[in-house]
Coordinates of C-alpha atoms in Angstrom, one line a residue:
M1 CA 120.8 -138.1 -43.8
K2 CA 121.7 -140.4 -46.8
P3 CA 119.6 -143.0 -47.2
S4 CA 120.7 -146.7 -47.1
T5 CA 121.3 -148.9 -50.0
S6 CA 121.1 -152.5 -50.5
N7 CA 123.6 -155.1 -52.1
D8 CA 122.5 -154.1 -55.3
G9 CA 122.7 -150.2 -54.9
T10 CA 119.0 -149.5 -54.6
S11 CA 118.1 -147.0 -52.0
I12 CA 116.1 -148.3 -48.7
K13 CA 113.7 -145.6 -47.0
N14 CA 114.8 -145.4 -43.3
S15 CA 111.8 -145.0 -41.3
N16 CA 113.2 -144.0 -38.2
H17 CA 114.7 -140.7 -39.6
H18 CA 113.1 -137.7 -38.0
V19 CA 111.5 -140.1 -35.3
N20 CA 109.7 -137.0 -33.3
H21 CA 107.7 -135.6 -36.3
V22 CA 106.0 -139.2 -37.2
K23 CA 103.4 -141.2 -35.8
K24 CA 104.8 -144.3 -34.2
V25 CA 104.0 -147.3 -36.2
V26 CA 103.3 -150.8 -34.4
P27 CA 105.5 -153.1 -37.0
S28 CA 103.2 -156.0 -38.2
P29 CA 104.1 -159.7 -37.4
I30 CA 107.2 -161.0 -39.9
K31 CA 105.5 -163.4 -42.5
L32 CA 107.7 -166.1 -43.2
I33 CA 107.6 -167.2 -47.0
Y34 CA 108.3 -170.7 -48.2
Y35 CA 109.3 -171.3 -51.4
P36 CA 107.9 -174.4 -53.0
L37 CA 110.9 -176.7 -54.5
T38 CA 110.5 -178.9 -57.5
E39 CA 113.7 -180.6 -56.9
K40 CA 114.5 -183.4 -54.1
Y41 CA 118.0 -183.8 -53.0
M42 CA 118.8 -187.4 -52.9
P43 CA 122.9 -188.1 -51.3
N44 CA 125.3 -189.1 -54.1
N45 CA 128.9 -189.7 -54.3
K46 CA 130.0 -187.3 -56.9
T47 CA 131.8 -184.8 -54.7
A48 CA 133.6 -181.9 -55.8
V49 CA 135.7 -178.8 -54.6
V50 CA 135.3 -175.6 -56.7
A51 CA 137.9 -173.1 -56.5
L52 CA 136.9 -170.0 -57.3
G53 CA 139.3 -167.1 -57.8
G54 CA 139.1 -163.9 -55.9
N55 CA 139.1 -162.3 -59.1
A56 CA 135.9 -163.3 -60.1
I57 CA 134.1 -161.5 -57.4
G58 CA 136.7 -158.4 -57.8
A59 CA 139.7 -158.3 -60.2
T60 CA 141.4 -155.2 -59.4
G61 CA 140.5 -154.5 -55.9
K62 CA 138.9 -151.3 -57.0
E63 CA 135.2 -152.3 -57.4
D64 CA 132.9 -151.1 -54.9
I65 CA 130.5 -153.6 -52.4
H66 CA 127.7 -153.3 -55.3
Q67 CA 130.1 -154.3 -58.1
Q68 CA 131.4 -157.0 -56.2
F69 CA 127.7 -158.2 -55.5
A70 CA 127.2 -158.2 -59.1
N71 CA 130.3 -159.9 -60.2
T72 CA 129.5 -162.8 -57.6
R73 CA 125.6 -163.0 -58.9
Q74 CA 127.5 -163.7 -62.1
A75 CA 129.6 -166.2 -61.0
V76 CA 127.6 -168.5 -59.1
Q77 CA 125.4 -169.0 -62.2
T78 CA 128.1 -171.7 -63.5
I79 CA 128.0 -173.1 -60.1
V80 CA 124.3 -173.8 -60.3
E81 CA 125.1 -175.7 -63.3
L82 CA 127.1 -178.2 -61.3
I83 CA 124.5 -178.3 -58.7
K84 CA 121.9 -179.3 -61.3
E85 CA 124.5 -182.0 -62.2
G86 CA 124.0 -183.7 -58.8
Y87 CA 127.6 -182.6 -57.5
N88 CA 128.5 -182.5 -53.5
L89 CA 130.2 -179.0 -53.3
A90 CA 132.3 -177.3 -51.2
I91 CA 133.2 -173.9 -52.4
S92 CA 136.6 -172.1 -52.0
H93 CA 137.6 -168.7 -53.1
G94 CA 140.6 -166.6 -53.5
N95 CA 140.8 -162.9 -51.5
G96 CA 144.0 -161.4 -52.8
P97 CA 142.6 -158.4 -53.8
Q98 CA 140.1 -157.8 -51.2
V99 CA 142.7 -158.8 -48.1
G100 CA 145.1 -156.4 -49.3
N101 CA 142.5 -153.6 -49.1
A102 CA 141.7 -154.6 -46.0
L103 CA 144.8 -154.5 -44.6
L104 CA 145.7 -151.3 -46.3
R105 CA 142.6 -149.8 -44.4
V106 CA 143.9 -150.9 -41.2
E107 CA 147.3 -149.5 -41.9
R108 CA 145.7 -145.9 -43.0
T109 CA 143.4 -145.7 -39.7
F110 CA 146.5 -146.5 -37.4
P111 CA 147.7 -143.2 -37.2
D112 CA 144.2 -142.4 -35.6
G113 CA 144.5 -144.5 -32.7
I114 CA 142.6 -147.3 -33.9
P115 CA 144.0 -150.5 -32.8
A116 CA 145.7 -152.4 -36.0
L117 CA 144.4 -156.1 -36.5
P118 CA 146.7 -158.9 -37.3
L119 CA 146.6 -160.2 -41.1
G120 CA 145.0 -163.5 -39.6
V121 CA 142.0 -161.9 -38.4
I122 CA 142.0 -159.8 -41.7
V123 CA 141.7 -163.1 -43.5
A124 CA 139.1 -164.2 -41.2
D125 CA 137.0 -160.8 -41.9
T126 CA 137.3 -161.0 -45.5
E127 CA 136.3 -165.0 -45.8
G128 CA 133.3 -164.2 -43.8
G129 CA 132.6 -161.1 -45.7
M130 CA 133.0 -162.9 -49.1
G131 CA 131.5 -166.0 -48.0
Y132 CA 128.2 -164.5 -47.3
M133 CA 128.1 -162.5 -50.7
I134 CA 128.8 -166.1 -52.1
E135 CA 125.9 -167.7 -50.1
Q136 CA 123.4 -165.0 -50.4
S137 CA 123.8 -165.0 -54.1
L138 CA 124.1 -168.7 -54.7
Q139 CA 120.7 -168.9 -52.2
N140 CA 118.9 -166.7 -54.0
Q141 CA 119.6 -168.5 -57.6
L142 CA 118.6 -171.8 -56.3
I143 CA 115.3 -170.2 -54.8
R144 CA 114.8 -168.5 -58.4
E145 CA 115.1 -172.1 -59.7
K146 CA 113.2 -173.9 -57.0
I147 CA 116.3 -176.2 -56.4
G148 CA 116.2 -177.7 -52.6
R149 CA 120.0 -177.2 -51.6
E150 CA 121.2 -175.4 -48.3
V151 CA 124.3 -173.0 -48.5
V152 CA 126.3 -172.6 -45.5
T153 CA 129.9 -170.4 -45.0
I154 CA 132.4 -172.0 -42.5
V155 CA 135.3 -169.6 -41.5
T156 CA 137.6 -172.3 -41.8
Q157 CA 141.0 -172.6 -39.8
V158 CA 143.7 -174.2 -41.8
V159 CA 147.1 -175.7 -40.1
V160 CA 150.2 -174.6 -41.4
D161 CA 153.6 -175.2 -40.0
K162 CA 154.8 -172.0 -37.6
D163 CA 158.2 -172.3 -39.2
D164 CA 157.3 -172.5 -42.8
P165 CA 160.2 -170.9 -44.8
S166 CA 157.5 -168.6 -46.4
I167 CA 157.2 -166.5 -43.1
L168 CA 160.7 -165.3 -43.5
N169 CA 160.3 -165.3 -47.7
P170 CA 156.9 -163.7 -48.3
S171 CA 155.4 -165.3 -51.5
K172 CA 151.9 -164.4 -51.8
P173 CA 150.6 -161.2 -53.8
I174 CA 147.9 -159.4 -52.4
G175 CA 146.1 -155.9 -52.9
P176 CA 146.0 -153.6 -55.6
Y177 CA 148.7 -153.2 -58.4
Y178 CA 151.2 -150.3 -58.3
Q179 CA 153.4 -148.6 -60.8
P180 CA 157.1 -148.9 -61.0
E181 CA 157.8 -145.5 -60.0
E182 CA 155.6 -146.0 -56.5
V183 CA 157.8 -149.3 -55.5
E184 CA 160.6 -147.2 -53.6
A185 CA 158.2 -145.5 -51.8
L186 CA 156.0 -148.8 -50.5
Q187 CA 159.2 -150.6 -49.8
K188 CA 160.3 -147.8 -47.2
R189 CA 157.1 -148.6 -45.6
G190 CA 158.4 -152.0 -44.9
W191 CA 156.5 -153.7 -47.5
V192 CA 157.9 -156.7 -49.5
V193 CA 156.9 -155.1 -53.1
R194 CA 157.8 -157.0 -56.6
E195 CA 156.6 -157.8 -59.8
D196 CA 153.8 -160.3 -60.2
A197 CA 154.1 -162.8 -63.0
G198 CA 154.9 -159.8 -65.6
R199 CA 151.2 -158.1 -64.5
G200 CA 152.3 -155.3 -62.2
Y201 CA 154.0 -154.8 -59.1
R202 CA 152.0 -155.7 -55.7
R203 CA 152.8 -156.4 -52.0
F204 CA 153.9 -159.8 -51.1
V205 CA 152.8 -161.3 -47.5
P206 CA 154.0 -164.4 -46.0
S207 CA 152.3 -167.7 -47.6
P208 CA 152.6 -171.2 -45.4
I209 CA 151.8 -174.6 -47.3
P210 CA 148.7 -175.9 -45.7
R211 CA 148.5 -179.2 -44.1
S212 CA 145.1 -180.2 -42.7
I213 CA 141.9 -178.5 -42.5
V214 CA 140.6 -178.0 -38.5
N215 CA 137.1 -177.9 -39.5
R216 CA 137.4 -181.2 -41.8
R217 CA 134.8 -183.5 -40.0
T218 CA 132.1 -180.7 -40.0
I219 CA 132.4 -179.8 -43.6
K220 CA 132.6 -183.3 -44.8
Q221 CA 129.4 -184.4 -42.9
L222 CA 127.6 -181.2 -44.7
V223 CA 128.8 -181.9 -48.1
H224 CA 128.1 -185.7 -48.2
S225 CA 124.4 -184.8 -46.7
G226 CA 123.7 -182.3 -49.8
T227 CA 124.8 -178.9 -47.8
I228 CA 126.7 -176.6 -50.1
V229 CA 129.7 -175.5 -48.0
I230 CA 131.7 -172.3 -48.5
A231 CA 135.0 -172.9 -46.9
A232 CA 138.7 -172.3 -46.7
G233 CA 138.0 -168.6 -48.2
G234 CA 141.1 -167.4 -49.2
G235 CA 142.7 -170.3 -48.5
G236 CA 141.5 -170.2 -44.9
V237 CA 142.9 -168.3 -41.4
P238 CA 146.4 -169.9 -40.8
V239 CA 147.0 -171.5 -37.5
Y240 CA 149.6 -173.6 -36.0
A241 CA 149.0 -176.6 -33.5
K242 CA 150.8 -176.0 -30.1
N243 CA 152.3 -178.7 -27.7
D244 CA 148.9 -179.0 -25.8
G245 CA 147.0 -179.6 -28.8
S246 CA 145.6 -175.7 -29.1
Y247 CA 145.5 -173.2 -32.2
E248 CA 147.3 -170.1 -32.6
G249 CA 146.7 -168.0 -35.4
V250 CA 149.5 -167.0 -38.0
D251 CA 149.8 -163.6 -39.7
A252 CA 149.9 -164.9 -43.2
V253 CA 147.6 -165.8 -46.4
I254 CA 147.5 -169.3 -47.6
D255 CA 147.5 -169.9 -51.2
K256 CA 143.7 -170.9 -52.0
D257 CA 144.5 -173.4 -54.7
R258 CA 146.6 -175.2 -52.1
A259 CA 144.1 -175.3 -49.3
S260 CA 141.6 -176.3 -51.6
A261 CA 143.4 -179.5 -52.4
V262 CA 143.8 -180.2 -48.9
L263 CA 140.1 -179.4 -48.5
A264 CA 139.2 -182.2 -51.2
R265 CA 141.6 -184.4 -49.9
D266 CA 140.1 -184.1 -46.2
I267 CA 136.4 -184.3 -47.3
E268 CA 137.2 -187.1 -49.9
A269 CA 136.4 -185.6 -52.8
Q270 CA 136.7 -187.1 -56.4
T271 CA 137.2 -183.6 -58.2
L272 CA 138.9 -180.8 -57.6
L273 CA 137.7 -177.8 -60.1
I274 CA 140.1 -174.7 -60.2
L275 CA 138.4 -172.2 -61.9
T276 CA 140.8 -168.9 -63.4
S277 CA 140.9 -166.3 -66.0
V278 CA 141.9 -168.5 -68.9
E279 CA 140.2 -172.0 -70.3
K280 CA 143.6 -174.2 -70.2
A281 CA 146.7 -174.4 -68.9
S282 CA 149.8 -174.1 -71.6
L283 CA 153.0 -174.4 -72.7
N284 CA 155.2 -171.5 -73.8
Y285 CA 152.5 -169.2 -72.2
K286 CA 151.9 -165.8 -74.2
K287 CA 154.7 -166.9 -76.7
P288 CA 154.4 -167.5 -80.5
N289 CA 154.8 -171.3 -79.9
Q290 CA 152.0 -171.4 -77.2
K291 CA 150.6 -175.1 -76.6
D292 CA 147.2 -175.3 -74.8
L293 CA 147.1 -178.4 -72.7
D294 CA 144.0 -180.6 -72.7
R295 CA 144.9 -183.7 -70.7
I296 CA 147.9 -184.4 -69.0
S297 CA 149.2 -186.9 -66.6
L298 CA 150.7 -186.2 -63.2
A299 CA 153.9 -187.4 -64.5
E300 CA 153.7 -185.0 -67.4
A301 CA 152.4 -181.9 -64.7
K302 CA 155.5 -182.7 -62.6
R303 CA 157.8 -182.5 -65.7
Y304 CA 156.2 -179.5 -67.3
L305 CA 156.4 -177.4 -63.8
A306 CA 160.0 -178.3 -63.2
E307 CA 160.7 -177.2 -66.7
G308 CA 159.4 -173.7 -65.9
H309 CA 156.3 -173.3 -67.9
F310 CA 153.9 -172.2 -65.0
A311 CA 154.4 -168.7 -63.4
A312 CA 155.0 -168.7 -59.7
G313 CA 152.4 -166.1 -59.3
S314 CA 149.8 -167.5 -61.3
M315 CA 149.4 -171.0 -62.9
G316 CA 152.4 -172.6 -60.8
P317 CA 150.3 -172.8 -57.6
K318 CA 147.5 -174.4 -59.5
I319 CA 149.5 -177.0 -61.1
E320 CA 151.1 -177.7 -57.8
A321 CA 147.9 -178.0 -55.9
A322 CA 146.6 -180.3 -58.7
I323 CA 149.8 -182.5 -58.3
Q324 CA 149.1 -182.4 -54.5
F325 CA 145.6 -183.7 -54.6
L326 CA 146.7 -186.3 -57.5
E327 CA 149.2 -187.7 -55.0
Y328 CA 146.6 -187.6 -52.3
G329 CA 144.5 -190.2 -54.1
G330 CA 142.3 -187.5 -56.0
K331 CA 140.7 -188.7 -59.0
Q332 CA 140.8 -186.0 -61.2
V333 CA 141.6 -182.2 -61.4
I334 CA 140.3 -179.6 -63.9
I335 CA 141.9 -176.1 -64.5
T336 CA 139.4 -174.0 -66.6
S337 CA 137.6 -170.4 -66.8
L338 CA 134.3 -169.8 -64.8
E339 CA 132.4 -170.1 -68.2
K340 CA 133.5 -173.0 -69.2
A341 CA 133.2 -175.0 -66.0
A342 CA 130.1 -177.3 -66.7
A343 CA 131.7 -178.0 -70.1
A344 CA 134.8 -179.0 -68.7
L345 CA 133.4 -181.6 -66.0
K346 CA 132.2 -183.2 -68.9
G347 CA 135.2 -183.3 -70.6
E348 CA 134.8 -180.7 -73.4
A349 CA 136.7 -177.9 -72.2
G350 CA 139.5 -177.2 -69.8
T351 CA 142.7 -178.7 -68.9
I352 CA 142.2 -182.2 -67.4
L353 CA 144.6 -183.9 -65.2
N354 CA 144.8 -187.4 -64.3
V355 CA 147.2 -189.9 -62.7
S356 CA 147.7 -191.7 -65.4

């Protein structure tokens, strides 16, 4: 039998193998280890939502779990720097590559008689699994640095309109990229497949606009008490409110940047930090006259968006989320790369958006 492996890929010996041939061992009592903490958290009013791209954990959708954990451990290094600055934090994350792979696994096992899972439940699965990776990786780093902050993951329900136009016009790319010659066969499965911002062909699913966070009061209370909360992962689980006030799931994937803006509003954060693959938003992106943006106002962001400078499948939703958050009353939005996040919060990197 193949030995088990830990998150980092190392082997774990299983003492239950060949149980008839080994002496029975009475397990010793579990010893709890408490690590001394050098920093005592003091509540403050600096609150931010960090929107971590799903690509930071798995960019291609082909990474195994060990590589995804390695990527996650690298990603949380930057988040620890924000914690050292004393921020109250909620962390959201994308799940495009992961939810696409999970949906593909479900569809491939359906002919074998395994009951299919609806897309909304798959989103919840990835939110829990990816939240676990971020939570454990961040916990471990805080322990190493003796920082006394708790980390928790909340599988978050997000209210949408069940009649949202996106239900009939899928707009969210998920899963791996496909070659042009594969598109026709995929479309024959009933998939909506089209080009994703010039990066290749992907499957598209419904992506309704988020309206509010069902778990907002709990998340707000935890965040403002100093707990680092991983919430609205993958945009959260889409639900709609029925006439009697109860909730029902929707088969869709919410854009994580838009959900992060709603989360930031609902927990009264001052800052929304959107982390992506580039240091700054740009005008005329990848053209000879490209212009990187350092600071822009709400009015300028609206104008540039209307002029078509931000692609619908990449920077567009981030700028829309930024506009949304500022209109909600947020103080600032920062768009930058994971590596530049700490510098961007000091005004030394990234694109910073303010009301004026």
